[in-house]
XYZ file of C-alpha atoms in Angstrom:
138
model
C -6.502 7.653 9.718
C -5.824 11.875 9.072
C -6.544 12.609 12.939
C -4.545 9.896 14.567
C -2.185 11.001 12.327
C -1.630 14.123 12.396
C -0.428 14.750 16.620
C 2.826 12.665 14.921
C 5.719 14.784 15.844
C 7.208 14.163 11.555
C 3.242 14.783 10.128
C 4.066 18.139 8.430
C 7.308 17.234 7.192
C 5.526 14.555 5.644
C 2.524 16.173 4.129
C 4.231 18.858 2.387
C 6.135 15.983 0.261
C 5.123 15.806 -3.215
C 2.438 13.258 -3.790
C 1.308 12.811 0.269
C -2.386 13.954 0.663
C -5.035 13.335 3.498
C -4.984 9.309 2.662
C -1.356 8.219 1.673
C 0.803 10.548 3.923
C -1.345 8.980 6.552
C -0.879 5.304 5.090
C 2.093 5.783 4.591
C 3.283 6.818 8.359
C 1.964 3.931 10.439
C 2.804 1.530 7.533
C 6.463 2.926 7.668
C 6.044 3.679 11.573
C 9.351 5.036 14.068
C 11.810 5.781 11.499
C 14.275 5.988 14.390
C 14.422 2.115 13.866
C 15.750 1.694 10.583
C 19.722 2.701 11.077
C 20.128 3.344 7.268
C 18.383 4.660 4.297
C 19.368 1.187 2.892
C 17.405 -0.370 5.427
C 13.951 1.124 5.249
C 14.369 0.637 1.104
C 15.219 -3.198 2.293
C 11.834 -2.593 5.149
C 9.782 -1.451 2.538
C 10.190 -4.026 -0.640
C 11.411 -2.431 -3.148
C 14.939 -2.987 -3.108
C 16.337 -5.845 -6.037
C 18.535 -7.901 -3.583
C 22.413 -8.884 -5.055
C 21.328 -12.425 -7.023
C 25.379 -14.343 -7.608
C 26.814 -17.217 -7.084
C 30.451 -17.349 -7.416
C 31.622 -16.421 -10.450
C 27.612 -16.009 -12.262
C 26.355 -12.764 -11.139
C 23.029 -11.883 -12.502
C 21.993 -8.833 -14.507
C 18.005 -9.326 -14.128
C 16.930 -8.909 -10.948
C 12.666 -8.641 -8.990
C 11.984 -6.839 -6.511
C 12.535 -8.957 -2.778
C 9.616 -9.785 -1.255
C 10.348 -8.904 2.294
C 9.015 -6.267 3.820
C 5.515 -4.502 4.730
C 3.811 -6.218 1.593
C 1.491 -3.110 1.571
C 4.217 -0.688 1.024
C 4.732 -1.666 -2.458
C 1.097 -0.583 -3.285
C 1.474 2.349 -1.722
C 4.014 3.477 -3.390
C 2.690 2.737 -6.447
C -0.290 5.117 -5.798
C 2.778 7.700 -4.294
C 3.997 6.573 -8.118
C 1.066 7.988 -9.766
C 0.307 10.326 -8.223
C 3.148 12.467 -9.364
C 3.523 11.824 -12.898
C -0.181 12.043 -12.988
C 0.108 15.757 -11.790
C 3.883 16.042 -13.386
C 5.186 18.536 -11.047
C 8.562 19.443 -12.870
C 10.754 20.966 -9.678
C 10.175 17.649 -7.707
C 13.441 15.377 -8.206
C 11.165 12.531 -7.872
C 8.983 13.137 -11.553
C 12.631 14.504 -12.987
C 13.581 11.082 -12.107
C 10.554 9.202 -13.305
C 10.727 11.289 -16.820
C 14.341 10.494 -17.450
C 13.745 6.729 -16.666
C 10.666 7.373 -19.299
C 13.198 8.581 -21.736
C 15.108 6.237 -21.377
C 13.045 3.015 -22.392
C 12.435 1.613 -19.221
C 9.558 -0.653 -19.034
C 6.415 1.575 -15.970
C 7.080 -1.600 -13.686
C 11.106 -0.826 -13.438
C 10.801 2.880 -13.718
C 8.275 2.840 -11.119
C 10.033 0.613 -9.013
C 13.039 2.386 -8.595
C 11.225 6.328 -8.147
C 9.561 4.351 -5.006
C 12.823 3.570 -4.134
C 13.884 7.311 -4.442
C 11.373 9.177 -2.696
C 11.766 6.989 0.074
C 15.573 7.753 0.357
C 14.009 11.086 0.360
C 11.120 10.683 2.814
C 13.907 9.184 5.260
C 16.509 11.881 5.193
C 14.742 14.835 5.253
C 12.415 12.500 8.268
C 15.318 12.000 10.300
C 16.212 15.807 9.333
C 13.707 17.092 10.820
C 13.389 14.404 13.542
C 16.901 15.707 14.993
C 15.672 19.279 14.139
C 13.077 18.780 16.869
C 15.307 16.895 19.168
C 17.612 20.065 19.622
């Protein structure tokens, strides 16, 4: 997978992100595919299945929501592996680690802060890769 992914234009920027290795980087790029097909970062987050969709009816609005089951069934597992890597290595200057650490300090449940961290990582991934691809087009 690494040799196949290395020919993609986004390869250097994705592999430069913390938590990406020879296995997780190509796996993530393969699961997400072409980033250009997503108009907004929210579309990519929904595709990955790490968003919590609204649950409301009339005047009722739920306070406890679960992640959606739409999109790729393998992406949430990949993100949990990336979040575990980030937590194990604890890079103090990484914004995703700072976010995860803050949520842990707030006393959030493991599944809650891991999903929120995956959501944040994915938004950073989207912005970084889109900016890099735009730069290549110029």
